[in-house]
XYZ file of C-alpha atoms in Angstrom:
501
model
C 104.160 30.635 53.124
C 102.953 28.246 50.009
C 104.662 29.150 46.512
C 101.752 31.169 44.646
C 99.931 29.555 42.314
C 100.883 29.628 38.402
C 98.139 31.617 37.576
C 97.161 35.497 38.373
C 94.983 36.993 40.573
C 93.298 38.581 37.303
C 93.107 34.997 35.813
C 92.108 32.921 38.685
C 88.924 31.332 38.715
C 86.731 31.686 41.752
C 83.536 30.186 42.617
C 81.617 31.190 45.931
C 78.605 28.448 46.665
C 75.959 30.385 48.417
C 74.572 34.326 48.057
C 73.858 34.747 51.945
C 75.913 37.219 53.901
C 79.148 35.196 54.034
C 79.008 34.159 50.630
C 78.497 37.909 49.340
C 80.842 39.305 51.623
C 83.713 36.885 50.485
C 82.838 37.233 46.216
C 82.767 41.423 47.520
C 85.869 41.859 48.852
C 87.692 39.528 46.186
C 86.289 41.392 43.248
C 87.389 44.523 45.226
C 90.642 42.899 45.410
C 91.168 42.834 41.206
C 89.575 39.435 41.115
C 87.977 38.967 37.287
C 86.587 35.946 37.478
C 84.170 35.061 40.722
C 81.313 33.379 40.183
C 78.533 32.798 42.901
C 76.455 30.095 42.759
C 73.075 30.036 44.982
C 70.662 27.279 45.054
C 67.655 29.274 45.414
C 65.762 31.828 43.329
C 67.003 34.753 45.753
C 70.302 35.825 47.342
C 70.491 36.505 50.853
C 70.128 33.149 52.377
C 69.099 33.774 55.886
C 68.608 37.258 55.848
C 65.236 37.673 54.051
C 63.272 40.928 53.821
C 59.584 40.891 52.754
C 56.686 43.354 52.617
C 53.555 41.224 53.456
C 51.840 43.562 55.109
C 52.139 46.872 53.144
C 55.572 49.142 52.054
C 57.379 48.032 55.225
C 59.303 45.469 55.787
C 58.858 42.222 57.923
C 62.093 40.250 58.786
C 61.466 36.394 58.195
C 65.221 36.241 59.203
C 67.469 38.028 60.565
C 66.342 40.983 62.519
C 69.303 42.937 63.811
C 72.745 43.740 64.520
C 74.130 42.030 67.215
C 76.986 45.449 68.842
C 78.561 47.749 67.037
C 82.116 48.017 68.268
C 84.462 45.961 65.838
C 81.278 44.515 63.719
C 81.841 45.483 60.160
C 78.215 44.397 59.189
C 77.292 47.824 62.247
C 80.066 49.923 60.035
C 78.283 48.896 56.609
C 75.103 50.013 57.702
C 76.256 52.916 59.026
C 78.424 54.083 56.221
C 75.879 53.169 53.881
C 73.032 55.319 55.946
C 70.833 51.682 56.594
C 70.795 52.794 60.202
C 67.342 53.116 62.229
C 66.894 56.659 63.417
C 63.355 55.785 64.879
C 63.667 55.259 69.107
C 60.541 53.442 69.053
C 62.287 50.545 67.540
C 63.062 47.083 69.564
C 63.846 43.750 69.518
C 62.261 40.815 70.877
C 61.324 40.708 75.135
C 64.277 38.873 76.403
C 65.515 38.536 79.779
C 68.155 41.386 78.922
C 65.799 44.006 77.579
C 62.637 43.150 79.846
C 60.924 46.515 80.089
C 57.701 47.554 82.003
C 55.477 48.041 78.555
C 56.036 44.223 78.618
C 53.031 42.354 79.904
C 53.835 39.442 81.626
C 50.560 36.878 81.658
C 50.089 33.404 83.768
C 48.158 30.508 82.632
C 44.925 31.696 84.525
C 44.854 34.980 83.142
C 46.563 36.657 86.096
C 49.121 39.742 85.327
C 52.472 39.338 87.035
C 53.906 42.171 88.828
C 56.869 44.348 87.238
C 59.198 44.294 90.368
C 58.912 40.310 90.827
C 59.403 39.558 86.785
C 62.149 42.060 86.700
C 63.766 40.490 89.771
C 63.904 36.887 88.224
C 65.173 38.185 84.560
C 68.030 40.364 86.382
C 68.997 36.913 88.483
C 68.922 34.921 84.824
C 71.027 37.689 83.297
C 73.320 37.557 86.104
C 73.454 33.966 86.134
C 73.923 33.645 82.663
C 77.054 36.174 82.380
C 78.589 33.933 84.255
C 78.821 31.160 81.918
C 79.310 33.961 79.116
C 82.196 35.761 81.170
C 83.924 31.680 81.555
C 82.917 32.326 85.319
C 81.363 28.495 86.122
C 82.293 26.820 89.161
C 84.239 23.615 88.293
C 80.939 21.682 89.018
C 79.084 22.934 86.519
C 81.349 22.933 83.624
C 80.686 19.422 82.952
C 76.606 20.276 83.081
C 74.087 21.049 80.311
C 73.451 25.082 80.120
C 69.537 23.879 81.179
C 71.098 22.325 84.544
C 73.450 24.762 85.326
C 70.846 27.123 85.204
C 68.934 25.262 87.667
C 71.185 24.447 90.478
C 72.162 28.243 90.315
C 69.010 29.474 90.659
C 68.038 26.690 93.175
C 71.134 27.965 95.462
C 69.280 31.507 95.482
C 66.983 33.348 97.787
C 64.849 34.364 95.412
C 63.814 30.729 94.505
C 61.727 30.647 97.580
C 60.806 34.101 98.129
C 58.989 34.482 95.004
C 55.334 32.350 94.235
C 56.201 32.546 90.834
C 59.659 32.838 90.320
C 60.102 29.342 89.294
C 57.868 30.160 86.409
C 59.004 33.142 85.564
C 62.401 31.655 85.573
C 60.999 29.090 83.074
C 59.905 31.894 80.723
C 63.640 33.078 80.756
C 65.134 29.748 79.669
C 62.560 29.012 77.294
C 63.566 33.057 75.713
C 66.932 32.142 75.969
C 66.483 28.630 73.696
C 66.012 31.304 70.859
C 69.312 32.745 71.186
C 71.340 29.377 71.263
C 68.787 27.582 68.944
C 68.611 24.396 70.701
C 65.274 22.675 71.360
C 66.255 22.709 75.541
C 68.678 24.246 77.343
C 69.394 20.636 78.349
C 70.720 19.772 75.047
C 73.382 22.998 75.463
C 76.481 22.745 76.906
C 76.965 25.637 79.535
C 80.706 25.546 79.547
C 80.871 26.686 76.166
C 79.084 29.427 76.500
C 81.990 31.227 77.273
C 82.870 30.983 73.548
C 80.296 34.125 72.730
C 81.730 37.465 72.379
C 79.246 39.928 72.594
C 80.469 43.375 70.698
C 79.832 46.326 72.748
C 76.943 48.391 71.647
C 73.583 48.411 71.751
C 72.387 44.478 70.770
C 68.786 45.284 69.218
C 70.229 47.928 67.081
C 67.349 48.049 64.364
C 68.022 48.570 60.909
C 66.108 51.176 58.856
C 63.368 51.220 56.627
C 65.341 49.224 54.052
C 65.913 46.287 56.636
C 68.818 43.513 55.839
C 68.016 43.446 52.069
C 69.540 47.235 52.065
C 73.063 45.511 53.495
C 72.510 42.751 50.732
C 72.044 45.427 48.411
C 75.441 47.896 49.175
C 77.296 43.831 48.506
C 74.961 43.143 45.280
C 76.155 46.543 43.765
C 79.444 45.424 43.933
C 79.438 42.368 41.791
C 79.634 43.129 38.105
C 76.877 41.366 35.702
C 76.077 37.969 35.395
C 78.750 37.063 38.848
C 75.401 35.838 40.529
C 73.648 32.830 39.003
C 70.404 32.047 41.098
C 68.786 28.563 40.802
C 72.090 26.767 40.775
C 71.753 24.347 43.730
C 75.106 22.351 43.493
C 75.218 18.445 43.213
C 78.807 18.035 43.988
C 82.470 19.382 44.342
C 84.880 17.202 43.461
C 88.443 18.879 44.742
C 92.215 17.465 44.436
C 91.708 17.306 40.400
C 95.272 16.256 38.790
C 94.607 15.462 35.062
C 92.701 16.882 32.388
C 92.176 16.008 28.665
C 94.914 16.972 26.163
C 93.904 20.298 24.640
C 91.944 21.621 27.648
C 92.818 25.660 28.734
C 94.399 26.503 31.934
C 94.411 23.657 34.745
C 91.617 24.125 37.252
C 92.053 21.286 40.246
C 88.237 21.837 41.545
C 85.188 21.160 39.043
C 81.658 21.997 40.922
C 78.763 20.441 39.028
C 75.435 21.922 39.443
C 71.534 19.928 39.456
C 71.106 21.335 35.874
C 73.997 19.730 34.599
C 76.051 22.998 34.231
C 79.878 22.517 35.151
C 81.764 25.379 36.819
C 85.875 24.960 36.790
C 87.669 26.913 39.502
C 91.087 27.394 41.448
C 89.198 27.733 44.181
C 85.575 27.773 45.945
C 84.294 28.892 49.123
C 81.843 26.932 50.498
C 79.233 28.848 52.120
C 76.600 26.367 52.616
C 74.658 26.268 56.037
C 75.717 23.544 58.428
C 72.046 22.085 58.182
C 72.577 21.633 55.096
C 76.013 19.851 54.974
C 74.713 17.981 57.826
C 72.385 16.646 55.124
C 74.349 16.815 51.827
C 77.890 16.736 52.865
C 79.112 12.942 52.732
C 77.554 13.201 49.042
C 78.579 16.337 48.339
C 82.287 16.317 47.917
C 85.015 13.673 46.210
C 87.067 12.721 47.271
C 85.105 12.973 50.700
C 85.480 15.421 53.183
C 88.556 14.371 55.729
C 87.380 12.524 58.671
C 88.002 15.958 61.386
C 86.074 17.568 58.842
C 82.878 15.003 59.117
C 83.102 14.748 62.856
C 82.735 18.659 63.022
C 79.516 18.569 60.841
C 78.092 15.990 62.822
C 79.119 17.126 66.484
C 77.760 20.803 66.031
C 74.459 21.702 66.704
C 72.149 23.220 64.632
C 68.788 24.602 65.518
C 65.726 25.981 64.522
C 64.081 29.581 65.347
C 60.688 30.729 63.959
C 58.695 33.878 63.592
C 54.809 33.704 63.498
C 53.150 37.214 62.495
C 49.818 38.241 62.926
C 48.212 41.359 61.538
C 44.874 42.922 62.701
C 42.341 45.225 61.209
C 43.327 46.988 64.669
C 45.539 47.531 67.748
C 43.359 46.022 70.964
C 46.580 45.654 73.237
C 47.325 49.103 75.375
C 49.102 51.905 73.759
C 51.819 51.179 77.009
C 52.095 47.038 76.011
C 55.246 46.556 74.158
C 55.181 42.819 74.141
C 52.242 39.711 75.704
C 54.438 37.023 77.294
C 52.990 33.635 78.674
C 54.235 32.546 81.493
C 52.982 28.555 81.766
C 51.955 26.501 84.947
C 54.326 23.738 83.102
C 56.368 25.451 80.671
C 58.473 22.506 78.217
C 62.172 23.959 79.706
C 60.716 22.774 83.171
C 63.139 20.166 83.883
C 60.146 17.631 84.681
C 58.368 18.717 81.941
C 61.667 18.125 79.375
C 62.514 14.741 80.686
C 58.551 13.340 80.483
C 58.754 14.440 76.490
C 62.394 13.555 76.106
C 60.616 10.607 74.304
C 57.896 10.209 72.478
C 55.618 12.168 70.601
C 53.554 13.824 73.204
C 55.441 17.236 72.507
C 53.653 17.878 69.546
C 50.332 18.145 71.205
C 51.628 21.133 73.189
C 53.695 22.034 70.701
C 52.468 25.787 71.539
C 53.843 25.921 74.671
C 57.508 27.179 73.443
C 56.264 30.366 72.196
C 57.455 32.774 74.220
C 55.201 35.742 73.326
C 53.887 38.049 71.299
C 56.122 41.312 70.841
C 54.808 44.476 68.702
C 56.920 45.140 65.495
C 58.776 47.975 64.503
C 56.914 50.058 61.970
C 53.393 48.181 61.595
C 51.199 49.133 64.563
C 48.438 46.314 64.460
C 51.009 42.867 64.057
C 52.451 40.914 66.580
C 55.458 38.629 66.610
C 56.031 35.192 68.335
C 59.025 33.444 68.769
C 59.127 29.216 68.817
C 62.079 27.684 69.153
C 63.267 23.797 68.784
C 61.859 20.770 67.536
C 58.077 22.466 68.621
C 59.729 25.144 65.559
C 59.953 22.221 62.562
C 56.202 20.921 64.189
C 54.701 24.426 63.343
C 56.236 24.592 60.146
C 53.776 21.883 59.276
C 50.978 23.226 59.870
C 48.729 25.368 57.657
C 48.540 28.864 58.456
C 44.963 28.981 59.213
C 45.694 26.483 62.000
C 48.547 28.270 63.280
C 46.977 31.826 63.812
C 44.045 29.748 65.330
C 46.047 28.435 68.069
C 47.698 31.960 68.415
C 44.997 33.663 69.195
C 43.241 30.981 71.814
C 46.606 31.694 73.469
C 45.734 35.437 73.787
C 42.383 35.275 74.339
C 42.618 33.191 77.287
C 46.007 34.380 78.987
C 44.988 38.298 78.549
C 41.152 37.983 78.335
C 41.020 40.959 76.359
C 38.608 40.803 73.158
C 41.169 39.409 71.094
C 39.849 39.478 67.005
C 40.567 37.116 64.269
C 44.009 38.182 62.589
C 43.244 39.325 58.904
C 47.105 37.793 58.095
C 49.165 35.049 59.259
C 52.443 34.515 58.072
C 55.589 32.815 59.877
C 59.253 31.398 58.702
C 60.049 27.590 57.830
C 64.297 27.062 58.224
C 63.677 24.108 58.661
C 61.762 23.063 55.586
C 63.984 25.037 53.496
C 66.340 22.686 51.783
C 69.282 24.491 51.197
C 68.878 26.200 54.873
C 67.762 22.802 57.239
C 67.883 25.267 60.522
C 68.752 28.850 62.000
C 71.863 28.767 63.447
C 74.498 26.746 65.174
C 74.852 25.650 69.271
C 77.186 23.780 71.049
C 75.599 20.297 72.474
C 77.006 18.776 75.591
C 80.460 17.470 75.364
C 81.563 18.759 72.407
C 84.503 21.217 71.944
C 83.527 24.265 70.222
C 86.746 25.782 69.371
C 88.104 22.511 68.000
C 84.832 21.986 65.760
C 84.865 25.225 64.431
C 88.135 25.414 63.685
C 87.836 21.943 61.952
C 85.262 23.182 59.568
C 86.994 25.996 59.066
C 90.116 24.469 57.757
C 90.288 24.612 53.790
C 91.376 21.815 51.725
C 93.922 20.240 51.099
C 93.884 20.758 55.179
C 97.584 21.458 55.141
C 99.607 25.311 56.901
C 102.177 24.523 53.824
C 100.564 24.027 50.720
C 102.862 23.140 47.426
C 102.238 22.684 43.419
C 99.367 23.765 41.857
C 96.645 23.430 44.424
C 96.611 25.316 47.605
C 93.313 26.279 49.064
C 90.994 24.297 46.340
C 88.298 24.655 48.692
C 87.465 26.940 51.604
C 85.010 27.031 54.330
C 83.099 30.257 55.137
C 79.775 30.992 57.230
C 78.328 31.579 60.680
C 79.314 27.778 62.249
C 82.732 28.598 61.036
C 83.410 31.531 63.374
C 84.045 30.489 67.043
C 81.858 33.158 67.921
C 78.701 31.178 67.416
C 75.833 33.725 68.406
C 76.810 36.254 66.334
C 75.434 35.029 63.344
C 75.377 38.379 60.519
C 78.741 39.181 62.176
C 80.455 35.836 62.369
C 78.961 35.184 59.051
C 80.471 38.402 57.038
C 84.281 38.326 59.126
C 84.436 34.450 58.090
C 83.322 35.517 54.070
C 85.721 37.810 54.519
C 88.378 35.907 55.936
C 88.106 33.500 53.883
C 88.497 35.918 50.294
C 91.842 36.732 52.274
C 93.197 33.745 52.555
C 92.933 33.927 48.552
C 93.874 37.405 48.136
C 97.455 36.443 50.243
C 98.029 33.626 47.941
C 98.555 36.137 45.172
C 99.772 38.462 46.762
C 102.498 37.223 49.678
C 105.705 36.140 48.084
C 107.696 32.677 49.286
């Protein structure tokens, strides 16, 4: 282990860029640690970075982000919530209609207005989920570990019976890929690679565990509480880090060998910084972002990983016209975009954009507000519909229903939906693995604090440290990989003070 640095724990200066859930969790558990000086720095006017909890619609609360937590067995961000009492006690509660938690109140629509049956929808989502585990258990057949997750997923299902035996199992089966782009965040399964799949750990307990009436901002809040006045500066977007600092003018207090300078001007010096910034983001920023620049394992990780987007549209209407049994309207397309044909005619080109509709997946009722509907778009199609005026966007939402349903479908009296990807400081959702990249190796590589050396001397070990969701290995997991890697990171600190030589 390192010497310990020259300074105290009580006198060590700490500055945590970002207020999302890795950046809060880390400034948390140093401060509850005897840290006295940790200062968090976040760009925008709010904390919480991809968790954000609004009330659009009336006293409850919409999730624009993230929605719930993903198991409860070994997640701390389940054990907050339920120490703190931010559980959901209401039943009624769900998450989105994926291939895992297809139910019969879903309605499951084709292109000419015809209702699929339950029993042949349920049979193609149980072959999907079974096909899927595979790559998720690190069950692939050596010729498919080479493949995208898109044609993996193929050839398995073309090797079934079901394939055949099924009219519209094919498009059903398209329904469940283009569900499944939301949870890896890629804009095509073909852009995935299935042989790191295996990578995802999913926790044991229930997946779509909703939160309570509170939503995420309650979790934000039980971390806020726990920061004294003034540790959380808002509006501070930072310009540039500048680590490995060995001189200072004559005079000057206590030696501080990372300076972070912020758009305003302001100067922060620290002995350390975790860097909690969103991979889009440093996938924008980070070449300009640090000096000396960021070593060149470092780079390649930022650039290799995938990052993608995942919207939300919401409509709310004077009233309820879907039946009191519907739990979710899912469109089921004669050429859906994860269609292999359909992917590789718009791999180029523009033409995407004129259909870029066609990757919502549905329309799914929300927890607590009776008369809204949520759809999910995923992908480049996701950054197109973030340009687009509201107005526009409901407009195309409701032709959709309207003609896939035929029910009397009214004008929505609100439309509202997320933009990652314009947000500047966010640039995405959350991270994937494209093909032929190594996930471990990548992860771990951003993960690795600077001066990237396991024995670090003099006055300068750990200047700067890497913390957030595409720093955990466990890349789906995003609240959860997000808080252990805060976390984890706040330790590394906290050992530095505390471990002897």
């Amino acid at each position: 282990m390192s010497s310990p640095p020259a300074v105290s724990s009580s006198s060590a200066k700490v500055v945590v860029i970002g207020a999302g859930l890795a950046g809060l969790a880390s400034a948390a558990t140093l401060i509850q640690a005897g840290f006295e000086h940790v200062q968090v720095l976040e760009a925008t006017s709010r904390p919480g970075g991809r968790i954000s909890t609004t009330r659009p619609f009336g006293p409850d609360v919409i999730e624009l982000g993230a929605n719930w937590i993903h198991g409860q067995e070994g997640n701390p961000v389940f054990s907050l919530a339920e120490r703190h009492g931010l559980l959901s006690q209401d039943s009624t509660t769900r998450g989105m209609c994926h291939p895992d938690s297809f139910t019969p109140r879903d309605y499951f629509f084709r292109e000419d207005g015809t209702l699929l049956s339950h029993a042949g929808v349920e049979r193609v989502c149980g072959l999907f989920s079974k096909i899927t585990s595979r790559a998720f258990d690190n069950k692939l057949e050596e010729r498919f570990r080479s493949k995208s997750f898109g044609q993996y997923l193929d050839e398995a299902f073309a090797d079934s019976s079901l394939a055949s035996s099924f009219e519209d199992a094919a498009k059903v089966f398209e329904w469940c890929k283009r569900s499944e782009c939301t949870d890896v965040a890629c804009s095509s399964l073909y852009e995935a690679s299935a042989l790191e799949q295996k990578e995802y750990t999913c926790l044991e307990g229930n997946f779509y565990n909703c939160l309570g009436p509170g939503g995420y901002r309650a979790v934000l809040d039980v971390l806020l509480k726990t920061l004294p006045p003034g540790a959380l500066l808002c509006d501070r977007p930072v310009t540039c880090i500048r680590w490995g600092l060995e001189t200072q003018s004559k005079g000057a207090g206590p030696f501080c060998p990372v300076k972070v300078l912020c758009e305003d001007g302001e100067e922060f010096e620290a002995d350390h910084v975790v860097v909690t910034s969103s991979l889009g983001f440093l996938k924008e920023r980070a070449s300009a972002l640090f000096e000396p620049t960021l070593p060149e394992d470092k780079m390649r990780a930022i650039e290799s990983l995938g990052f993608g987007t995942v919207d939300k549209i919401f409509l709310r209407f004077d009233e309820r016209f879907w039946p009191e049994d519907c739990a979710g309207i899912q469109l089921i397309w004669e050429e859906g975009p994860e269609d292999k044909t359909i992917y590789c005619k718009q791999s180029e080109g523009g033409a995407w954009r004129e259909s870029w509709y066609k990757k919502i997946c549905g329309f799914d009722v929300v927890a607590r507000h009776p008369t809204v509907l949520c759809g999910w778009i995923s992908g480049r199609e996701a950054q197109h519909m973030e340009t687009l005026q509201e107005q526009e966007v409901g407009q195309v939402c409701v032709r959709l229903l309207r003609s896939f349903t035929g029910w009397p479908v009214p004008e929505p009296t609100q439309v509202l939906f997320s933009t990652w990807w314009s947000s500047p400081y966010v640039k995405g959702s959350y991270t994937f693995i494209p093909c032929g990249v190594k996930g471990v190796r990548e992860h771990q590589a951003l993960a690795a604090p600077l001066p990237n050396s396991t024995v670090c001397t003099g006055k300068k070990p750990l200047q700067v440290l890497f913390a957030g969701e595409a720093t955990h290995v466990n890349f789906y997991t995003t609240t959860h990989g997000a808080f252990v890697s805060g976390t984890r990171e706040a330790q590394r600190i906290i050992d530095l003070y505390t471990k002897q030589n």
